[in-house]
PDB file of C-alpha atoms in Angstrom:
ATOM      1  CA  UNK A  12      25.009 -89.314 -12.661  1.00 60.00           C
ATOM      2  CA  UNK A  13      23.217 -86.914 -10.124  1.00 90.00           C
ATOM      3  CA  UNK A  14      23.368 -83.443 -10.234  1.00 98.00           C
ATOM      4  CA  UNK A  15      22.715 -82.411  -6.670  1.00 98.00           C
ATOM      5  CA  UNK A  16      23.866 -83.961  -3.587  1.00 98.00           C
ATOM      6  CA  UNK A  17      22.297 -83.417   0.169  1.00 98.00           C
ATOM      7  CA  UNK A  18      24.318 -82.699   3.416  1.00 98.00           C
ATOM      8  CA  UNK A  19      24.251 -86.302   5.026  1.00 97.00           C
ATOM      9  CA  UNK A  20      25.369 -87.230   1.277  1.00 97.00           C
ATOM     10  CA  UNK A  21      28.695 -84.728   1.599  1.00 98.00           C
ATOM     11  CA  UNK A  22      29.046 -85.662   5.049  1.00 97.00           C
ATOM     12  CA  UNK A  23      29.702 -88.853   4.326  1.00 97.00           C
ATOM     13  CA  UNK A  24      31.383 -87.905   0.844  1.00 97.00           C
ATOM     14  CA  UNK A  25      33.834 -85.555   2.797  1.00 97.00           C
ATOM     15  CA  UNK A  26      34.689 -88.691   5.035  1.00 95.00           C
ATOM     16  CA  UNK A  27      35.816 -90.940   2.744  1.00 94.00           C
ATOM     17  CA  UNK A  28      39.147 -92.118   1.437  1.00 92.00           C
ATOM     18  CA  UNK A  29      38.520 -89.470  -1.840  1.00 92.00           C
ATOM     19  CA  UNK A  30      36.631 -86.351  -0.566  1.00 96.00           C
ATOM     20  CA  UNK A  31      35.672 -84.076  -3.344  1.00 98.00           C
ATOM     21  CA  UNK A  32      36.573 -80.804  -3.869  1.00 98.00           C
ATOM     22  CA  UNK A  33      33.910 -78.441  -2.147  1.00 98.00           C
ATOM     23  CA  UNK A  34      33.968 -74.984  -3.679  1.00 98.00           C
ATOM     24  CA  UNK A  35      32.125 -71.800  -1.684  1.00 98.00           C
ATOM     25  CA  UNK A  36      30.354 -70.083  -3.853  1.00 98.00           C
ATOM     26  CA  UNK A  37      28.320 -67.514  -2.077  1.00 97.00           C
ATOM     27  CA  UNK A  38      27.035 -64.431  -3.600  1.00 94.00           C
ATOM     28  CA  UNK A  39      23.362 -62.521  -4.065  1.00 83.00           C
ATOM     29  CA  UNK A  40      22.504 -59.819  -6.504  1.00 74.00           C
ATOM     30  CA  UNK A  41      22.458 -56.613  -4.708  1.00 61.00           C
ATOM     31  CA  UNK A  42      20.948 -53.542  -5.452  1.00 53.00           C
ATOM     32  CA  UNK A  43      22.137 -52.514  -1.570  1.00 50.00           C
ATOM     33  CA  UNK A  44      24.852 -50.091  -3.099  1.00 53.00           C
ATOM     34  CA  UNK A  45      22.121 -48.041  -5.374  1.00 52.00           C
ATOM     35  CA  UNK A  46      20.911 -47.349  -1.701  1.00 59.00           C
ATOM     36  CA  UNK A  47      24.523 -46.408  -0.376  1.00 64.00           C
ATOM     37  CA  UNK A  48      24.480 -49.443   1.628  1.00 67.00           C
ATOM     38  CA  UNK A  49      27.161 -52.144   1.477  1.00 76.00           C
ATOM     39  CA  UNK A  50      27.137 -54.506  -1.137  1.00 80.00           C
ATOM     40  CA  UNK A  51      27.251 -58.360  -0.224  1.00 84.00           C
ATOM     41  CA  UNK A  52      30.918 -59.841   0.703  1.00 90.00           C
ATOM     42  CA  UNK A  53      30.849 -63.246   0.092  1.00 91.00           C
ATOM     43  CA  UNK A  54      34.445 -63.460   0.668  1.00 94.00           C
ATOM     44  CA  UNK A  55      33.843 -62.085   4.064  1.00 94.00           C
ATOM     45  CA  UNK A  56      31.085 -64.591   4.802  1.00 95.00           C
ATOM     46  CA  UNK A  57      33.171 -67.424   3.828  1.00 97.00           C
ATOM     47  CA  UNK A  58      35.924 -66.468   5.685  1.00 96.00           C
ATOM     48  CA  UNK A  59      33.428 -66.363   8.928  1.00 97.00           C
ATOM     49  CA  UNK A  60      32.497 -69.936   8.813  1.00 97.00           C
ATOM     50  CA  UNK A  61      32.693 -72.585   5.120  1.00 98.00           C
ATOM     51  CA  UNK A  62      32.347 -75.984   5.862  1.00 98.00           C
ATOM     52  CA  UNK A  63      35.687 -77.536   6.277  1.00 97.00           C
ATOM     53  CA  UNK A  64      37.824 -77.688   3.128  1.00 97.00           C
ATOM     54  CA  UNK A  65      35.779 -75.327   1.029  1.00 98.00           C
ATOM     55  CA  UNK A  66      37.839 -73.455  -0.842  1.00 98.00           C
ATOM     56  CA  UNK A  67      35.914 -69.350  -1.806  1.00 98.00           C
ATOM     57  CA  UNK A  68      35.581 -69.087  -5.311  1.00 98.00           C
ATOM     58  CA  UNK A  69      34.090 -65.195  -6.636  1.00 97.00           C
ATOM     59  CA  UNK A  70      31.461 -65.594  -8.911  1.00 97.00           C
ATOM     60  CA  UNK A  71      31.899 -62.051 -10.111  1.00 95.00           C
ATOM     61  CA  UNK A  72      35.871 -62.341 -10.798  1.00 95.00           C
ATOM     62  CA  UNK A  73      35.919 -66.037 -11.556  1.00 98.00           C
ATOM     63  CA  UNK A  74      32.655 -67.267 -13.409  1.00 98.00           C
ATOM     64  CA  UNK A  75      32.012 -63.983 -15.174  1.00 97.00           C
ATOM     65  CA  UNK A  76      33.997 -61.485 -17.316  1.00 97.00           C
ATOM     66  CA  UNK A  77      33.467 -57.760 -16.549  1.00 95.00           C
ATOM     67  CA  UNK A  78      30.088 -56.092 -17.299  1.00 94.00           C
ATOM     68  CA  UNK A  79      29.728 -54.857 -20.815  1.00 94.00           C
ATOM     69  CA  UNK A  80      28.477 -55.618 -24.240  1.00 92.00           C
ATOM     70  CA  UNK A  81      27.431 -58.905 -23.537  1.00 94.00           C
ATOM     71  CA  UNK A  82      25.811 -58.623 -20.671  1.00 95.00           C
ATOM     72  CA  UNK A  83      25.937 -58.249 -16.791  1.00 94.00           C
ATOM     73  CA  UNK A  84      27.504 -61.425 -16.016  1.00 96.00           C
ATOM     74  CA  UNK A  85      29.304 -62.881 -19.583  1.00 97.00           C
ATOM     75  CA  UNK A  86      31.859 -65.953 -19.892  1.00 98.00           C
ATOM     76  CA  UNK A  87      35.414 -65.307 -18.068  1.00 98.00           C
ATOM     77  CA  UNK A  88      38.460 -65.779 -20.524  1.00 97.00           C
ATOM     78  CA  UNK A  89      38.463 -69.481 -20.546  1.00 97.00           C
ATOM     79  CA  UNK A  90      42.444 -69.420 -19.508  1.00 97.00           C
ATOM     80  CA  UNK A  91      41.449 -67.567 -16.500  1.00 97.00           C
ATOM     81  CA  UNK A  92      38.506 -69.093 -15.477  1.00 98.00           C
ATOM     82  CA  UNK A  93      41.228 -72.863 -15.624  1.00 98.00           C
ATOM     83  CA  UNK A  94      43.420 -71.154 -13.734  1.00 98.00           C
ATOM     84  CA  UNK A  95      41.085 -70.124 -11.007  1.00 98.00           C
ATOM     85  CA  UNK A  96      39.726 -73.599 -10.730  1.00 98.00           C
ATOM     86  CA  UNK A  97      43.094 -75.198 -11.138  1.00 98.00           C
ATOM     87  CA  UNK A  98      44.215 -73.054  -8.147  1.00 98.00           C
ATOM     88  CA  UNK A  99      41.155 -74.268  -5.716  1.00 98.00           C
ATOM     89  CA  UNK A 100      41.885 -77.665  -6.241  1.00 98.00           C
ATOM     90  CA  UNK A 101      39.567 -79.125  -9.104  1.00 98.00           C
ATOM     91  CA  UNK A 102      41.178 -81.694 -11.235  1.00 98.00           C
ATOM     92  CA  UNK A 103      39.156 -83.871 -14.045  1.00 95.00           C
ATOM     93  CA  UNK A 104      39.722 -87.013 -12.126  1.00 95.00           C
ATOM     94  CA  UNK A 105      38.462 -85.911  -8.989  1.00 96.00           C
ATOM     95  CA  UNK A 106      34.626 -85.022  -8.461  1.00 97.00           C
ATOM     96  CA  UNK A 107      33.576 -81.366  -7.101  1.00 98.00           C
ATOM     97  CA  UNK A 108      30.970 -80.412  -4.924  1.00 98.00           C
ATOM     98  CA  UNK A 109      29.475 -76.704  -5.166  1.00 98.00           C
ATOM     99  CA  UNK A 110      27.263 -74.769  -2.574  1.00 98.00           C
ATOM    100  CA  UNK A 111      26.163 -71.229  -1.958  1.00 97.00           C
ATOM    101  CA  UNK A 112      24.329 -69.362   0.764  1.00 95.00           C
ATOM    102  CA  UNK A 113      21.187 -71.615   0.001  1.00 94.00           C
ATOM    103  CA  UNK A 114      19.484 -69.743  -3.263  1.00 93.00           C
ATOM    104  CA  UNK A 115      21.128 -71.973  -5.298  1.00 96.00           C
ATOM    105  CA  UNK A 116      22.030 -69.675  -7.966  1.00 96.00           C
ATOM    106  CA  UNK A 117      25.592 -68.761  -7.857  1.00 97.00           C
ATOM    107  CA  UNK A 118      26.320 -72.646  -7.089  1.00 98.00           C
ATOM    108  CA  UNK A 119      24.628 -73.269 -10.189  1.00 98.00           C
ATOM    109  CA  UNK A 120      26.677 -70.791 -12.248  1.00 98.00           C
ATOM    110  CA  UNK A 121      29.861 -72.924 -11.055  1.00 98.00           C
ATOM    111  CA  UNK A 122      28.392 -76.053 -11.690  1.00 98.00           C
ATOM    112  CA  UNK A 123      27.283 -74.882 -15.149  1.00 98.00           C
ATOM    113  CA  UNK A 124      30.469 -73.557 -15.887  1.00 98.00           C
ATOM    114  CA  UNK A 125      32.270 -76.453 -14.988  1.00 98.00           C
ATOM    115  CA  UNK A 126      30.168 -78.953 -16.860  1.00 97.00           C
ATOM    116  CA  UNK A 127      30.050 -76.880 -20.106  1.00 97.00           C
ATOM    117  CA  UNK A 128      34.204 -77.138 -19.961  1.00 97.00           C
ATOM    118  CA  UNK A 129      33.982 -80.683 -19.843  1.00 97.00           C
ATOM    119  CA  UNK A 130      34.460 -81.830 -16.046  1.00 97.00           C
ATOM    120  CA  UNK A 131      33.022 -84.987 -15.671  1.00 96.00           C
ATOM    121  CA  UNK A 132      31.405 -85.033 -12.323  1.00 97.00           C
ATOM    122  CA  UNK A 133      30.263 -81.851 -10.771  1.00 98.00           C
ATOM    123  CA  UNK A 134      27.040 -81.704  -7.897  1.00 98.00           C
ATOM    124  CA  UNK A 135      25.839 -79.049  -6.309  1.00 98.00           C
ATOM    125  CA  UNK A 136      24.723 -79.185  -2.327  1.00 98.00           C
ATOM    126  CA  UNK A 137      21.012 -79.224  -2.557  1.00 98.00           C
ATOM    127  CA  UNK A 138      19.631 -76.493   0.087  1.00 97.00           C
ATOM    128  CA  UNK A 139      23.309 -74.695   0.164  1.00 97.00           C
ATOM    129  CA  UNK A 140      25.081 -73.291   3.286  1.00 98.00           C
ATOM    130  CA  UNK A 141      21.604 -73.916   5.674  1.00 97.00           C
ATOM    131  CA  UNK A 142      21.191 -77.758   5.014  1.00 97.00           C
ATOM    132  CA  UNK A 143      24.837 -78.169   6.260  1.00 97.00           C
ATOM    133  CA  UNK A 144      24.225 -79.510   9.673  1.00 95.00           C
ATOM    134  CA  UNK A 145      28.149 -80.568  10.468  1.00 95.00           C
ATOM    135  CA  UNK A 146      30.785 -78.123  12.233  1.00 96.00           C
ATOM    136  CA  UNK A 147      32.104 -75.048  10.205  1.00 98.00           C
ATOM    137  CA  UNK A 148      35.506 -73.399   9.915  1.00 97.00           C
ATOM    138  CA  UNK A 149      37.295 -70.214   9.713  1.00 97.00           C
ATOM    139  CA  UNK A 150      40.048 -72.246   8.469  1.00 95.00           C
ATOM    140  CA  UNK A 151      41.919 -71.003   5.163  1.00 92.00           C
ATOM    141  CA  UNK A 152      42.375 -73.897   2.793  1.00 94.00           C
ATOM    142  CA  UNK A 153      45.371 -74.793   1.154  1.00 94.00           C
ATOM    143  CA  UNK A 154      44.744 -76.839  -1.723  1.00 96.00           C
ATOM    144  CA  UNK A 155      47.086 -78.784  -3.817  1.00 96.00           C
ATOM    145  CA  UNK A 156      47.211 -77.483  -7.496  1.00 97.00           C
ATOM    146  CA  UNK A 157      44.789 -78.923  -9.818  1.00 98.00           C
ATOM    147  CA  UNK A 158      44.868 -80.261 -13.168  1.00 98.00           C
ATOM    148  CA  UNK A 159      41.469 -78.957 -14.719  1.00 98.00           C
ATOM    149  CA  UNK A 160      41.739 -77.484 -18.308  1.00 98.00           C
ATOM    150  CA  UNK A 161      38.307 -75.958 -19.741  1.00 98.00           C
ATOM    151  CA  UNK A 162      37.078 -78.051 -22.863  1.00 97.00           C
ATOM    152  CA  UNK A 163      34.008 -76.211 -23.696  1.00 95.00           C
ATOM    153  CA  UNK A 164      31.137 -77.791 -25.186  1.00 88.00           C
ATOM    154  CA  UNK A 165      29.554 -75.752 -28.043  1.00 83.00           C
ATOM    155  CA  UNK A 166      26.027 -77.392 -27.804  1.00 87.00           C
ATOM    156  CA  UNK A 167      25.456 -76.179 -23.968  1.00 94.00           C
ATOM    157  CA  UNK A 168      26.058 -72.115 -24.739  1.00 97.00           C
ATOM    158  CA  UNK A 169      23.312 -70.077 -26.664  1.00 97.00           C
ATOM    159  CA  UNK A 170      23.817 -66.795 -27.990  1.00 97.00           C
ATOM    160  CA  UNK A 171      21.611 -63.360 -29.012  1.00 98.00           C
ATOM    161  CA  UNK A 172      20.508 -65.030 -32.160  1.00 98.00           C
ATOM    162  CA  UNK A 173      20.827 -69.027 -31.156  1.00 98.00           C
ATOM    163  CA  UNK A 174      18.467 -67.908 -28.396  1.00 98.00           C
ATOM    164  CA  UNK A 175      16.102 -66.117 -30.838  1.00 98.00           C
ATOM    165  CA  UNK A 176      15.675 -69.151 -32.858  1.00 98.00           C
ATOM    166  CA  UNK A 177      15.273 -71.574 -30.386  1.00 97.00           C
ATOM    167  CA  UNK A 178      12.338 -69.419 -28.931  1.00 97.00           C
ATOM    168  CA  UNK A 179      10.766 -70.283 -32.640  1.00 96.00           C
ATOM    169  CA  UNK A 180      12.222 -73.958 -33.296  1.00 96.00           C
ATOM    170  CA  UNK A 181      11.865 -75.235 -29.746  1.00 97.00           C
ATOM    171  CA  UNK A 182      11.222 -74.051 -26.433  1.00 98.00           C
ATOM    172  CA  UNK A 183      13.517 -70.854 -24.290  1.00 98.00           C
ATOM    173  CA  UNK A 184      12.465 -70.343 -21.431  1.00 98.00           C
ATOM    174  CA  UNK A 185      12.427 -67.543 -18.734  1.00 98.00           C
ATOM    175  CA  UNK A 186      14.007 -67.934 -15.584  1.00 98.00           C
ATOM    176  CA  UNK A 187      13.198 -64.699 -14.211  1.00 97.00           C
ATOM    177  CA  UNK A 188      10.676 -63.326 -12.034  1.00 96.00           C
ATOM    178  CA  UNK A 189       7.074 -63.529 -13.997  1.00 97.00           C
ATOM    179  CA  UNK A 190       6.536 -59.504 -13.500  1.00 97.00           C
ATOM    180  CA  UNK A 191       9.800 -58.905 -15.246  1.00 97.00           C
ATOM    181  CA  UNK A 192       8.871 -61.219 -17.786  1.00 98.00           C
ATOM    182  CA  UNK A 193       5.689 -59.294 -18.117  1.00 98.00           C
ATOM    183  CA  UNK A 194       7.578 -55.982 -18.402  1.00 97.00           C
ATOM    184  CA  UNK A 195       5.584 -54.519 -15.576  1.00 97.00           C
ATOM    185  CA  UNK A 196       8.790 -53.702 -13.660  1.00 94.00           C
ATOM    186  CA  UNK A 197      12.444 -53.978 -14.169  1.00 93.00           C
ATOM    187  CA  UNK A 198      14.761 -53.273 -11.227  1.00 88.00           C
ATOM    188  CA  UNK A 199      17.811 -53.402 -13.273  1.00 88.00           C
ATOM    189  CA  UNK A 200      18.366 -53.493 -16.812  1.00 91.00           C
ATOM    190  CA  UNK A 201      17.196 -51.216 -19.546  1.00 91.00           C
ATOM    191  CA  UNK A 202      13.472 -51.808 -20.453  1.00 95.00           C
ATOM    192  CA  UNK A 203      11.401 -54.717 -19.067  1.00 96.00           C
ATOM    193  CA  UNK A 204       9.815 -57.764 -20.803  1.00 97.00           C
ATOM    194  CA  UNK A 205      11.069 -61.135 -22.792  1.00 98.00           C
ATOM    195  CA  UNK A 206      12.395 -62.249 -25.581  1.00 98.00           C
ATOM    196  CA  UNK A 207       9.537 -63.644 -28.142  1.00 98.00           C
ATOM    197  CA  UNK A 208       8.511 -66.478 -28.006  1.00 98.00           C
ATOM    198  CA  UNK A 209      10.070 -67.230 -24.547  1.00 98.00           C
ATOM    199  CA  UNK A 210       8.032 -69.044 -22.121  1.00 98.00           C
ATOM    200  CA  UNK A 211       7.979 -67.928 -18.308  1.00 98.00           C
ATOM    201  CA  UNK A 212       9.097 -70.577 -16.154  1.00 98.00           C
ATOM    202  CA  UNK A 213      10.614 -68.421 -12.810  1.00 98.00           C
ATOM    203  CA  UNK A 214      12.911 -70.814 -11.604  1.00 98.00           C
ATOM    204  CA  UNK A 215      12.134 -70.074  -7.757  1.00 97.00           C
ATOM    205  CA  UNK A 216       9.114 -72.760  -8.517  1.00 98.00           C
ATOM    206  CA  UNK A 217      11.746 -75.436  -9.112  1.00 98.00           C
ATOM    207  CA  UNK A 218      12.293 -75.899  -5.430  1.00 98.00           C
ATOM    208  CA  UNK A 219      10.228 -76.104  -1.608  1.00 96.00           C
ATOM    209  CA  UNK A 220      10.497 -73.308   0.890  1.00 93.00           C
ATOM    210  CA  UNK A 221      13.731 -75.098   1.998  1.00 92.00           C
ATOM    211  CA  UNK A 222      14.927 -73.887  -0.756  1.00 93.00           C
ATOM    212  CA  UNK A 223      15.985 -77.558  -1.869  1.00 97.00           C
ATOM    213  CA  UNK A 224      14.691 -78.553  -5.967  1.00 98.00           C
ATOM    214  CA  UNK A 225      11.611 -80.378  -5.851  1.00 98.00           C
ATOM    215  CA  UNK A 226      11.677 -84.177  -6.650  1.00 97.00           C
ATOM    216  CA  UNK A 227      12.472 -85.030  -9.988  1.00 97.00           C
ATOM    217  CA  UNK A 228       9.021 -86.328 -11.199  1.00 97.00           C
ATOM    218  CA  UNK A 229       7.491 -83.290  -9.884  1.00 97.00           C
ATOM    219  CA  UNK A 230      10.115 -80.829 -11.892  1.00 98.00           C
ATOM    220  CA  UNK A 231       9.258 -82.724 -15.228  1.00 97.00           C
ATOM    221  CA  UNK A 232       5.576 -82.645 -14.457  1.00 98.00           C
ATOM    222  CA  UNK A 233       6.461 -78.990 -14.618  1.00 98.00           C
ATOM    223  CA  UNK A 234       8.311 -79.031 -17.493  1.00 98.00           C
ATOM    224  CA  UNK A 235       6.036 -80.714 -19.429  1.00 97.00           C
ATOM    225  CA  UNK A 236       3.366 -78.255 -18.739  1.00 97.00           C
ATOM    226  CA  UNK A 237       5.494 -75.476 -20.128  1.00 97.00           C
ATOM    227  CA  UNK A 238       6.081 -77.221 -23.099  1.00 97.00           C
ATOM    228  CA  UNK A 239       8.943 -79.258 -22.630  1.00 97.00           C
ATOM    229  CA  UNK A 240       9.249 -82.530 -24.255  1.00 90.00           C
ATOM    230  CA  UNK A 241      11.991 -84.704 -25.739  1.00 82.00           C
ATOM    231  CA  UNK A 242      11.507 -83.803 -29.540  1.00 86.00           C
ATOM    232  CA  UNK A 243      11.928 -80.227 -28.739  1.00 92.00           C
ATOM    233  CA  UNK A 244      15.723 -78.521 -27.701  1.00 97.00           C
ATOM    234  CA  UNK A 245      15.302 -76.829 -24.783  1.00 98.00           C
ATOM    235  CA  UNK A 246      16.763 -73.330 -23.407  1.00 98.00           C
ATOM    236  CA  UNK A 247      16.757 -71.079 -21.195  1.00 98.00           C
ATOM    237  CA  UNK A 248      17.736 -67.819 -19.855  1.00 98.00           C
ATOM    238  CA  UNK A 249      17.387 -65.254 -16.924  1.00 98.00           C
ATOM    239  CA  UNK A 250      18.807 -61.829 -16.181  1.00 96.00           C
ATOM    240  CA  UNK A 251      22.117 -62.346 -16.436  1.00 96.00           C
ATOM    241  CA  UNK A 252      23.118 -66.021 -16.402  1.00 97.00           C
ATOM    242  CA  UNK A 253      23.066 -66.951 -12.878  1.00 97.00           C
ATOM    243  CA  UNK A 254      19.614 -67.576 -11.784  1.00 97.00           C
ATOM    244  CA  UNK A 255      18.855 -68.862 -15.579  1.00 98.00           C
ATOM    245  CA  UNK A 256      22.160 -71.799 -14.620  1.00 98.00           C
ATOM    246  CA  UNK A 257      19.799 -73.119 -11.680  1.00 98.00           C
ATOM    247  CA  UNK A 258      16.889 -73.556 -14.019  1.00 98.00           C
ATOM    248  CA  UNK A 259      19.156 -75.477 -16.239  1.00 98.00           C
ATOM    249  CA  UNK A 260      20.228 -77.468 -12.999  1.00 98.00           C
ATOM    250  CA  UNK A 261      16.710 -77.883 -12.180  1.00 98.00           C
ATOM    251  CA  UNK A 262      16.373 -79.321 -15.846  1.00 98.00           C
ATOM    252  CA  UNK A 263      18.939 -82.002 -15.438  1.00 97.00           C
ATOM    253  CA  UNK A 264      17.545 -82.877 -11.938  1.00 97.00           C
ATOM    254  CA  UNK A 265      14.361 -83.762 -14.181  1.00 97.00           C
ATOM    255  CA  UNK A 266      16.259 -85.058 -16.931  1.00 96.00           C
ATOM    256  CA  UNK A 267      16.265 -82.682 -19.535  1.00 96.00           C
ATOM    257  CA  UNK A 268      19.207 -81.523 -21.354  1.00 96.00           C
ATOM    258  CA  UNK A 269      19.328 -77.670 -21.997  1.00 97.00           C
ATOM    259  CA  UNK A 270      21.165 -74.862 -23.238  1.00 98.00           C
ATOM    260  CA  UNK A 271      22.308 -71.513 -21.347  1.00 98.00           C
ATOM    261  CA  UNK A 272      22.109 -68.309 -22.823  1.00 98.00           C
ATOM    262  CA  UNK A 273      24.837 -66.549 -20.609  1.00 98.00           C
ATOM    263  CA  UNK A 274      24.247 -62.980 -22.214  1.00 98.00           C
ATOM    264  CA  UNK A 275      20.531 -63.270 -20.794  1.00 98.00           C
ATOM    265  CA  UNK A 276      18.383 -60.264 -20.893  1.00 98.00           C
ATOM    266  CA  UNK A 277      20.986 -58.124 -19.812  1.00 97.00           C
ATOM    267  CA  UNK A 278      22.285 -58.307 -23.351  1.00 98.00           C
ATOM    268  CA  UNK A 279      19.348 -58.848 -25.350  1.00 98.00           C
ATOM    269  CA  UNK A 280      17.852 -55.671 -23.939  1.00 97.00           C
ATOM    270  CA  UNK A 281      20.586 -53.871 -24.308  1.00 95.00           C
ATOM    271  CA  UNK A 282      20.371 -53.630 -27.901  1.00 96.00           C
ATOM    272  CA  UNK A 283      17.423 -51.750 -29.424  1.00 95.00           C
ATOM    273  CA  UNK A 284      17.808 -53.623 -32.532  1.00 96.00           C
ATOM    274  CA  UNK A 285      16.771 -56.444 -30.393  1.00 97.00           C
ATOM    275  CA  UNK A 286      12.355 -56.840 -30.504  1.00 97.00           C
ATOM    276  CA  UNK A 287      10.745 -57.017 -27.223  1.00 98.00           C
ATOM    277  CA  UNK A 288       7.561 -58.844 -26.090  1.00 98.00           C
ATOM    278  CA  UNK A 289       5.675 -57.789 -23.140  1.00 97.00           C
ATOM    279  CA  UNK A 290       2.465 -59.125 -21.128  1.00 97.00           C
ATOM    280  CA  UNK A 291       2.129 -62.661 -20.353  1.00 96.00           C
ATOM    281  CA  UNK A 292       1.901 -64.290 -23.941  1.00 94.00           C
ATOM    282  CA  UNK A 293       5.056 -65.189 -25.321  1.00 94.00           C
ATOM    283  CA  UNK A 294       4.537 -63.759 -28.334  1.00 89.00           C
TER     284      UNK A 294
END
């Protein structure tokens, strides 16, 4: 099954006798309130102009518990996170389409989140909001309730110390920015750097300036040069689990299973128990 789906694809998917369910997922980290400006309303956005049908769904309420202990962005209650997706529509029999404002990442986190609970079919619009070429609406949908109950499967999630080991048994990589990675700046959490062992692999090199992922031969070419390979689990994490969910889609697009650690760096460096790595080796 394909992971990602283009705009003459949904087009035609959205015209059909059983249109998916297309979820709005827009959202951008935003360090505009550190700088008294307004932080980013995807709400508002969506309520401008979605593509017809697309129901808003808040990454920050929705896909993510409450800041804290494990991190900037951690797992939602499972119960909650249902009902949310229960009340936009999404059923298990009925596929689901995702889309942002074009980075990818927050559609990722949604697509992520719904394949690690178990829905079977689940594609995110490749390019987001800016590939859709059709009309747009200001329209509030009204979706019929769905049926969607989270099954979670354990083998997808990584935690503090599953992500520690894999970095030694197999291969984690780093979904962030390569200076972060290096530790030579670090905009948001507490110190900068990676987790050892970790392998930098900034996922904004998984796709063209169009911001669409780049074909699939040329992501496992990638892969492969980082290390990848089939006899080797794969990982990988990011900040805060967002942008470190479109490296995993970028990963299926090519092929290759992997793991999410949701806690990210955000919760590894939180903890000064935790060791840190700095500079461009791994180690």
């Amino acid at each position: 099954m394909t992971v990602i789906i283009t705009a003459s694809e949904l087009a035609e998917a959205l015209a059909g006798e059983e249109p998916p369910v297309l979820l709005d997922v827009r959202w951008q980290l935003s360090l505009a309130k550190a700088a008294g400006a307004p932080p980013f309303d995807g709400r508002a956005e969506h309520a401008a102009g979605h593509i017809p049908g697309a129901v808003f769904v808040d990454l920050d309420r929705e896909l993510a518990a409450a800041p804290g202990a494990h991190g900037r962005h951690p797992l939602p209650d499972l119960a909650e996170f249902g009902a949310a997706m229960r009340r936009a529509g999404v059923s298990a029999s009925r596929p689901v389409v995702v889309y942002d404002g074009g980075q990818g990442w927050a559609a990722a986190r949604a697509w992520w989140m719904l394949r690690w609970t178990g829905h079977p079919d689940v594609r995110v619009l490749d390019g987001g909001l800016p590939s859709w070429t059709g009309e747009l609406s200001t329209r509030v949908p009204e979706p019929a309730e769905g049926d969607f109950v989270p099954a979670p499967d354990a083998a997808g999630l990584l935690d503090a110390d599953g992500a520690a080991e894999l970095a030694r048994t197999g291969v984690l990589l780093d979904a962030r920015a390569g200076e972060r990675y290096r530790g030579e700046v670090e905009p948001v959490d507490r110190v900068g750097g990676h987790i050892p062992g970790a392998v930098s692999a900034p996922t904004t090199e998984n796709v063209g300036p169009d911001g669409r992922f780049l074909p699939a031969a040329e992501l496992k070419d990638r892969f492969k040069a980082l290390g990848v390979s089939t006899e080797a689990p794969v990982g990988v994490y990011c900040g805060s689990g967002v942008s470190g969910a479109h490296e995993v889609l970028a990963l299926a697009v090519a092929g290759i299973p992997a793991a999410l650690y949701v806690g990210s760096w955000s919760e590894w460096s939180a903890d000064p128990s935790r060791p840190v790595a700095v500079g461009a080796d791994p180690q």
